[in-house]
């Protein structure tokens, strides 16, 4: 079981840690070079083209070598991707098709899925990323943080922390195909005995999403002893999940009711240099562009103390001061970014409306860590904290050689 030093400071000694309920976790991705991610695919393809046209010292400079990666570094294939494993110094082909990722808590961006370019790609995540997988992403603890403790996505998350204190990435399933839930052995049986056979790994994740909260010891998850509160929390968690998935897995895209939906009232200029909020008219101002109505709660939505709308804009604002390949980005503000911004405003507004219901979930009797020990769920076996062996095929190693498994 994970150490709980300092847990008593928040009165959470007897509340289970997420680290015990979902014991297998992976550290955030570390790209090593920011130019391999971008809010648009065209920029990534242009950066790749510029890089492979360069030769010798110029290619090395643009590449941005680190101790983990350089143009001559031998690297195995990224699981599930068909990119080359030849030394990048010899690369001359087209850019691999970028993949959609979740960059930080709420920013959907794109990544070049080439293992030769990424310092720490966390291959174990790529092996289990499929149409059944969901990822819970912890947000690192920041004192006085009133924002959510974690988010859930169907995209591959990079686990980036807005406040610079990364948490962990926890897949719901340890194997592809929705097999072997990443839950403490015995937890599912205990919850079914309490709340009925309808308890599934997905409903456990829904409860976790609704009830998780910050603590100095890590993310904690109160578990209710009463069945009515359990299913109320699961229903709430499913609403939160639907909003955060943004239409993935056949769900509906989030929408605010008519009259409250944000619209573009003045076109976003080609290069909006500033982002401001006018609370008097509930308007978001992007240079001379204007979007309204934007609820104040959406503007103030923070993770780790950082405003999500401001952070989203900063990652897309002017490239002034950018160097090398990172300076290659759209000359004009793409229309798609405005659509994505409207959806993000909607998601943040709706999530805020559900916060009072989340806070009410902590009322009432709970299953404590002592109860979990008595049931044999805790302590968690070390094997449950390691990735499962999911390799049923050979993966290509450096320079086209098959990896030894």
PDB file of N, CA and C in Angstrom, residues 71-137:
ATOM      1  N   UNK A  71      19.264  12.261 -33.384  1.00  0.00           N
ATOM      2  CA  UNK A  71      19.066  11.684 -34.715  1.00  0.00           C
ATOM      3  C   UNK A  71      19.707  10.308 -34.889  1.00  0.00           C
ATOM      4  N   UNK A  72      20.709   9.975 -34.084  1.00  0.00           N
ATOM      5  CA  UNK A  72      21.382   8.685 -34.220  1.00  0.00           C
ATOM      6  C   UNK A  72      20.939   7.657 -33.172  1.00  0.00           C
ATOM      7  N   UNK A  73      19.952   7.975 -32.351  1.00  0.00           N
ATOM      8  CA  UNK A  73      19.538   7.070 -31.276  1.00  0.00           C
ATOM      9  C   UNK A  73      18.757   5.876 -31.835  1.00  0.00           C
ATOM     10  N   UNK A  74      19.160   4.625 -31.541  1.00  0.00           N
ATOM     11  CA  UNK A  74      18.382   3.458 -31.949  1.00  0.00           C
ATOM     12  C   UNK A  74      17.161   3.289 -31.039  1.00  0.00           C
ATOM     13  N   UNK A  75      15.988   3.150 -31.646  1.00  0.00           N
ATOM     14  CA  UNK A  75      14.750   3.114 -30.873  1.00  0.00           C
ATOM     15  C   UNK A  75      13.821   2.047 -31.441  1.00  0.00           C
ATOM     16  N   UNK A  76      13.129   1.315 -30.566  1.00  0.00           N
ATOM     17  CA  UNK A  76      12.142   0.324 -30.991  1.00  0.00           C
ATOM     18  C   UNK A  76      10.877   1.013 -31.480  1.00  0.00           C
ATOM     19  N   UNK A  77      10.022   0.260 -32.167  1.00  0.00           N
ATOM     20  CA  UNK A  77       8.765   0.805 -32.670  1.00  0.00           C
ATOM     21  C   UNK A  77       7.832   1.156 -31.521  1.00  0.00           C
ATOM     22  N   UNK A  78       7.000   2.168 -31.734  1.00  0.00           N
ATOM     23  CA  UNK A  78       5.970   2.511 -30.779  1.00  0.00           C
ATOM     24  C   UNK A  78       4.810   1.549 -30.973  1.00  0.00           C
ATOM     25  N   UNK A  79       4.352   0.859 -29.941  1.00  0.00           N
ATOM     26  CA  UNK A  79       3.300  -0.145 -30.102  1.00  0.00           C
ATOM     27  C   UNK A  79       2.072   0.403 -30.822  1.00  0.00           C
ATOM     28  N   UNK A  80       1.621  -0.358 -31.814  1.00  0.00           N
ATOM     29  CA  UNK A  80       0.434   0.035 -32.560  1.00  0.00           C
ATOM     30  C   UNK A  80       0.691   1.008 -33.685  1.00  0.00           C
ATOM     31  N   UNK A  81       1.938   1.454 -33.862  1.00  0.00           N
ATOM     32  CA  UNK A  81       2.283   2.404 -34.916  1.00  0.00           C
ATOM     33  C   UNK A  81       3.235   1.742 -35.906  1.00  0.00           C
ATOM     34  N   UNK A  82       3.134   2.150 -37.163  1.00  0.00           N
ATOM     35  CA  UNK A  82       3.937   1.532 -38.219  1.00  0.00           C
ATOM     36  C   UNK A  82       5.082   2.426 -38.668  1.00  0.00           C
ATOM     37  N   UNK A  83       5.530   3.313 -37.805  1.00  0.00           N
ATOM     38  CA  UNK A  83       6.615   4.224 -38.160  1.00  0.00           C
ATOM     39  C   UNK A  83       7.939   3.468 -38.230  1.00  0.00           C
ATOM     40  N   UNK A  84       8.888   4.055 -38.926  1.00  0.00           N
ATOM     41  CA  UNK A  84      10.187   3.427 -39.130  1.00  0.00           C
ATOM     42  C   UNK A  84      10.967   3.351 -37.821  1.00  0.00           C
ATOM     43  N   UNK A  85      11.856   2.356 -37.737  1.00  0.00           N
ATOM     44  CA  UNK A  85      12.771   2.264 -36.596  1.00  0.00           C
ATOM     45  C   UNK A  85      14.216   2.508 -37.024  1.00  0.00           C
ATOM     46  N   UNK A  86      14.422   2.927 -38.277  1.00  0.00           N
ATOM     47  CA  UNK A  86      15.766   3.294 -38.728  1.00  0.00           C
ATOM     48  C   UNK A  86      16.202   4.570 -38.013  1.00  0.00           C
ATOM     49  N   UNK A  87      17.497   4.779 -37.880  1.00  0.00           N
ATOM     50  CA  UNK A  87      17.992   5.994 -37.230  1.00  0.00           C
ATOM     51  C   UNK A  87      17.381   7.215 -37.922  1.00  0.00           C
ATOM     52  N   UNK A  88      16.947   8.202 -37.126  1.00  0.00           N
ATOM     53  CA  UNK A  88      16.270   9.351 -37.723  1.00  0.00           C
ATOM     54  C   UNK A  88      17.199  10.145 -38.628  1.00  0.00           C
ATOM     55  N   UNK A  89      18.484  10.037 -38.409  1.00  0.00           N
ATOM     56  CA  UNK A  89      19.435  10.744 -39.268  1.00  0.00           C
ATOM     57  C   UNK A  89      19.285  10.318 -40.729  1.00  0.00           C
ATOM     58  N   UNK A  90      18.728   9.100 -40.967  1.00  0.00           N
ATOM     59  CA  UNK A  90      18.550   8.610 -42.336  1.00  0.00           C
ATOM     60  C   UNK A  90      17.124   8.796 -42.842  1.00  0.00           C
ATOM     61  N   UNK A  91      16.262   9.418 -42.048  1.00  0.00           N
ATOM     62  CA  UNK A  91      14.847   9.548 -42.412  1.00  0.00           C
ATOM     63  C   UNK A  91      14.654  10.537 -43.567  1.00  0.00           C
ATOM     64  N   UNK A  92      13.842  10.147 -44.543  1.00  0.00           N
ATOM     65  CA  UNK A  92      13.530  11.045 -45.657  1.00  0.00           C
ATOM     66  C   UNK A  92      12.075  10.908 -46.103  1.00  0.00           C
ATOM     67  N   UNK A  93      11.299  10.071 -45.418  1.00  0.00           N
ATOM     68  CA  UNK A  93       9.932   9.796 -45.826  1.00  0.00           C
ATOM     69  C   UNK A  93       8.930  10.815 -45.304  1.00  0.00           C
ATOM     70  N   UNK A  94       7.634  10.581 -45.595  1.00  0.00           N
ATOM     71  CA  UNK A  94       6.579  11.507 -45.163  1.00  0.00           C
ATOM     72  C   UNK A  94       6.317  11.410 -43.671  1.00  0.00           C
ATOM     73  N   UNK A  95       5.666  12.417 -43.160  1.00  0.00           N
ATOM     74  CA  UNK A  95       5.341  12.477 -41.736  1.00  0.00           C
ATOM     75  C   UNK A  95       4.314  11.402 -41.381  1.00  0.00           C
ATOM     76  N   UNK A  96       4.536  10.663 -40.303  1.00  0.00           N
ATOM     77  CA  UNK A  96       3.498   9.742 -39.838  1.00  0.00           C
ATOM     78  C   UNK A  96       2.214  10.512 -39.536  1.00  0.00           C
ATOM     79  N   UNK A  97       1.080   9.868 -39.725  1.00  0.00           N
ATOM     80  CA  UNK A  97      -0.192  10.547 -39.480  1.00  0.00           C
ATOM     81  C   UNK A  97      -0.305  10.889 -37.990  1.00  0.00           C
ATOM     82  N   UNK A  98      -0.467  12.179 -37.656  1.00  0.00           N
ATOM     83  CA  UNK A  98      -0.574  12.554 -36.238  1.00  0.00           C
ATOM     84  C   UNK A  98      -1.777  11.906 -35.562  1.00  0.00           C
ATOM     85  N   UNK A  99      -1.661  11.666 -34.258  1.00  0.00           N
ATOM     86  CA  UNK A  99      -2.741  11.084 -33.483  1.00  0.00           C
ATOM     87  C   UNK A  99      -3.249  12.124 -32.487  1.00  0.00           C
ATOM     88  N   UNK A 100      -4.547  12.032 -32.205  1.00  0.00           N
ATOM     89  CA  UNK A 100      -5.178  12.948 -31.263  1.00  0.00           C
ATOM     90  C   UNK A 100      -4.812  12.514 -29.850  1.00  0.00           C
ATOM     91  N   UNK A 101      -4.416  13.461 -29.018  1.00  0.00           N
ATOM     92  CA  UNK A 101      -4.087  13.186 -27.624  1.00  0.00           C
ATOM     93  C   UNK A 101      -4.760  14.219 -26.730  1.00  0.00           C
ATOM     94  N   UNK A 102      -4.790  13.934 -25.444  1.00  0.00           N
ATOM     95  CA  UNK A 102      -5.230  14.926 -24.477  1.00  0.00           C
ATOM     96  C   UNK A 102      -3.989  15.527 -23.840  1.00  0.00           C
ATOM     97  N   UNK A 103      -3.761  16.799 -24.104  1.00  0.00           N
ATOM     98  CA  UNK A 103      -2.590  17.510 -23.586  1.00  0.00           C
ATOM     99  C   UNK A 103      -3.007  18.240 -22.314  1.00  0.00           C
ATOM    100  N   UNK A 104      -2.612  17.699 -21.159  1.00  0.00           N
ATOM    101  CA  UNK A 104      -3.093  18.273 -19.917  1.00  0.00           C
ATOM    102  C   UNK A 104      -4.546  17.875 -19.681  1.00  0.00           C
ATOM    103  N   UNK A 105      -5.255  18.584 -18.796  1.00  0.00           N
ATOM    104  CA  UNK A 105      -6.601  18.148 -18.419  1.00  0.00           C
ATOM    105  C   UNK A 105      -7.668  18.266 -19.499  1.00  0.00           C
ATOM    106  N   UNK A 106      -7.689  19.352 -20.294  1.00  0.00           N
ATOM    107  CA  UNK A 106      -8.834  19.590 -21.166  1.00  0.00           C
ATOM    108  C   UNK A 106      -8.450  20.055 -22.569  1.00  0.00           C
ATOM    109  N   UNK A 107      -7.207  19.951 -22.942  1.00  0.00           N
ATOM    110  CA  UNK A 107      -6.742  20.477 -24.225  1.00  0.00           C
ATOM    111  C   UNK A 107      -6.465  19.330 -25.198  1.00  0.00           C
ATOM    112  N   UNK A 108      -7.314  19.172 -26.197  1.00  0.00           N
ATOM    113  CA  UNK A 108      -7.115  18.129 -27.198  1.00  0.00           C
ATOM    114  C   UNK A 108      -6.173  18.655 -28.277  1.00  0.00           C
ATOM    115  N   UNK A 109      -5.033  17.986 -28.438  1.00  0.00           N
ATOM    116  CA  UNK A 109      -4.037  18.395 -29.420  1.00  0.00           C
ATOM    117  C   UNK A 109      -3.637  17.197 -30.278  1.00  0.00           C
ATOM    118  N   UNK A 110      -2.515  17.326 -30.997  1.00  0.00           N
ATOM    119  CA  UNK A 110      -2.036  16.280 -31.907  1.00  0.00           C
ATOM    120  C   UNK A 110      -0.571  15.988 -31.607  1.00  0.00           C
ATOM    121  N   UNK A 111      -0.183  14.746 -31.866  1.00  0.00           N
ATOM    122  CA  UNK A 111       1.187  14.295 -31.599  1.00  0.00           C
ATOM    123  C   UNK A 111       1.692  13.479 -32.787  1.00  0.00           C
ATOM    124  N   UNK A 112       2.956  13.688 -33.161  1.00  0.00           N
ATOM    125  CA  UNK A 112       3.591  12.818 -34.153  1.00  0.00           C
ATOM    126  C   UNK A 112       3.954  11.515 -33.446  1.00  0.00           C
ATOM    127  N   UNK A 113       3.329  10.386 -33.813  1.00  0.00           N
ATOM    128  CA  UNK A 113       3.528   9.139 -33.057  1.00  0.00           C
ATOM    129  C   UNK A 113       4.765   8.376 -33.506  1.00  0.00           C
ATOM    130  N   UNK A 114       5.915   8.999 -33.354  1.00  0.00           N
ATOM    131  CA  UNK A 114       7.175   8.393 -33.770  1.00  0.00           C
ATOM    132  C   UNK A 114       8.067   8.269 -32.538  1.00  0.00           C
ATOM    133  N   UNK A 115       8.393   7.028 -32.179  1.00  0.00           N
ATOM    134  CA  UNK A 115       9.151   6.779 -30.956  1.00  0.00           C
ATOM    135  C   UNK A 115      10.536   7.414 -30.990  1.00  0.00           C
ATOM    136  N   UNK A 116      11.053   7.673 -32.179  1.00  0.00           N
ATOM    137  CA  UNK A 116      12.382   8.261 -32.304  1.00  0.00           C
ATOM    138  C   UNK A 116      12.397   9.720 -31.857  1.00  0.00           C
ATOM    139  N   UNK A 117      11.203  10.326 -31.760  1.00  0.00           N
ATOM    140  CA  UNK A 117      11.109  11.745 -31.437  1.00  0.00           C
ATOM    141  C   UNK A 117      10.705  12.008 -29.996  1.00  0.00           C
ATOM    142  N   UNK A 118      10.333  10.967 -29.260  1.00  0.00           N
ATOM    143  CA  UNK A 118       9.740  11.147 -27.936  1.00  0.00           C
ATOM    144  C   UNK A 118      10.644  10.530 -26.878  1.00  0.00           C
ATOM    145  N   UNK A 119      11.071  11.332 -25.924  1.00  0.00           N
ATOM    146  CA  UNK A 119      12.001  10.851 -24.902  1.00  0.00           C
ATOM    147  C   UNK A 119      11.424   9.698 -24.093  1.00  0.00           C
ATOM    148  N   UNK A 120      10.207   9.859 -23.605  1.00  0.00           N
ATOM    149  CA  UNK A 120       9.559   8.819 -22.794  1.00  0.00           C
ATOM    150  C   UNK A 120       8.105   8.723 -23.231  1.00  0.00           C
ATOM    151  N   UNK A 121       7.844   7.842 -24.195  1.00  0.00           N
ATOM    152  CA  UNK A 121       6.506   7.722 -24.779  1.00  0.00           C
ATOM    153  C   UNK A 121       5.595   6.828 -23.964  1.00  0.00           C
ATOM    154  N   UNK A 122       6.123   6.115 -22.970  1.00  0.00           N
ATOM    155  CA  UNK A 122       5.367   5.166 -22.151  1.00  0.00           C
ATOM    156  C   UNK A 122       4.684   4.110 -23.029  1.00  0.00           C
ATOM    157  N   UNK A 123       5.464   3.227 -23.662  1.00  0.00           N
ATOM    158  CA  UNK A 123       4.883   2.212 -24.558  1.00  0.00           C
ATOM    159  C   UNK A 123       3.797   1.371 -23.916  1.00  0.00           C
ATOM    160  N   UNK A 124       3.858   1.165 -22.587  1.00  0.00           N
ATOM    161  CA  UNK A 124       2.845   0.349 -21.931  1.00  0.00           C
ATOM    162  C   UNK A 124       1.445   0.947 -22.065  1.00  0.00           C
ATOM    163  N   UNK A 125       1.362   2.289 -22.203  1.00  0.00           N
ATOM    164  CA  UNK A 125       0.066   2.916 -22.436  1.00  0.00           C
ATOM    165  C   UNK A 125      -0.417   2.664 -23.858  1.00  0.00           C
ATOM    166  N   UNK A 126       0.481   2.772 -24.817  1.00  0.00           N
ATOM    167  CA  UNK A 126       0.114   2.565 -26.217  1.00  0.00           C
ATOM    168  C   UNK A 126      -0.368   1.129 -26.451  1.00  0.00           C
ATOM    169  N   UNK A 127       0.189   0.186 -25.697  1.00  0.00           N
ATOM    170  CA  UNK A 127      -0.198  -1.221 -25.889  1.00  0.00           C
ATOM    171  C   UNK A 127      -1.650  -1.484 -25.492  1.00  0.00           C
ATOM    172  N   UNK A 128      -2.172  -0.709 -24.554  1.00  0.00           N
ATOM    173  CA  UNK A 128      -3.537  -0.969 -24.079  1.00  0.00           C
ATOM    174  C   UNK A 128      -4.532   0.086 -24.549  1.00  0.00           C
ATOM    175  N   UNK A 129      -4.083   1.030 -25.374  1.00  0.00           N
ATOM    176  CA  UNK A 129      -4.971   2.075 -25.892  1.00  0.00           C
ATOM    177  C   UNK A 129      -5.763   1.512 -27.065  1.00  0.00           C
ATOM    178  N   UNK A 130      -7.070   1.373 -26.878  1.00  0.00           N
ATOM    179  CA  UNK A 130      -7.919   0.887 -27.962  1.00  0.00           C
ATOM    180  C   UNK A 130      -9.323   1.437 -27.773  1.00  0.00           C
ATOM    181  N   UNK A 131     -10.271   0.921 -28.534  1.00  0.00           N
ATOM    182  CA  UNK A 131     -11.628   1.435 -28.498  1.00  0.00           C
ATOM    183  C   UNK A 131     -12.399   1.116 -27.233  1.00  0.00           C
ATOM    184  N   UNK A 132     -11.818   0.329 -26.337  1.00  0.00           N
ATOM    185  CA  UNK A 132     -12.466   0.011 -25.065  1.00  0.00           C
ATOM    186  C   UNK A 132     -11.859   0.775 -23.889  1.00  0.00           C
ATOM    187  N   UNK A 133     -10.676   1.315 -24.083  1.00  0.00           N
ATOM    188  CA  UNK A 133      -9.914   1.870 -22.970  1.00  0.00           C
ATOM    189  C   UNK A 133     -10.385   3.261 -22.590  1.00  0.00           C
ATOM    190  N   UNK A 134     -10.328   3.539 -21.287  1.00  0.00           N
ATOM    191  CA  UNK A 134     -10.498   4.876 -20.743  1.00  0.00           C
ATOM    192  C   UNK A 134      -9.335   5.126 -19.796  1.00  0.00           C
ATOM    193  N   UNK A 135      -8.855   6.356 -19.758  1.00  0.00           N
ATOM    194  CA  UNK A 135      -7.716   6.708 -18.916  1.00  0.00           C
ATOM    195  C   UNK A 135      -8.145   7.730 -17.868  1.00  0.00           C
ATOM    196  N   UNK A 136      -7.889   7.429 -16.603  1.00  0.00           N
ATOM    197  CA  UNK A 136      -8.054   8.406 -15.533  1.00  0.00           C
ATOM    198  C   UNK A 136      -6.720   9.129 -15.353  1.00  0.00           C
ATOM    199  N   UNK A 137      -6.764  10.446 -15.347  1.00  0.00           N
ATOM    200  CA  UNK A 137      -5.546  11.254 -15.256  1.00  0.00           C
ATOM    201  C   UNK A 137      -5.612  12.103 -13.993  1.00  0.00           C
TER     202      UNK A 137
END
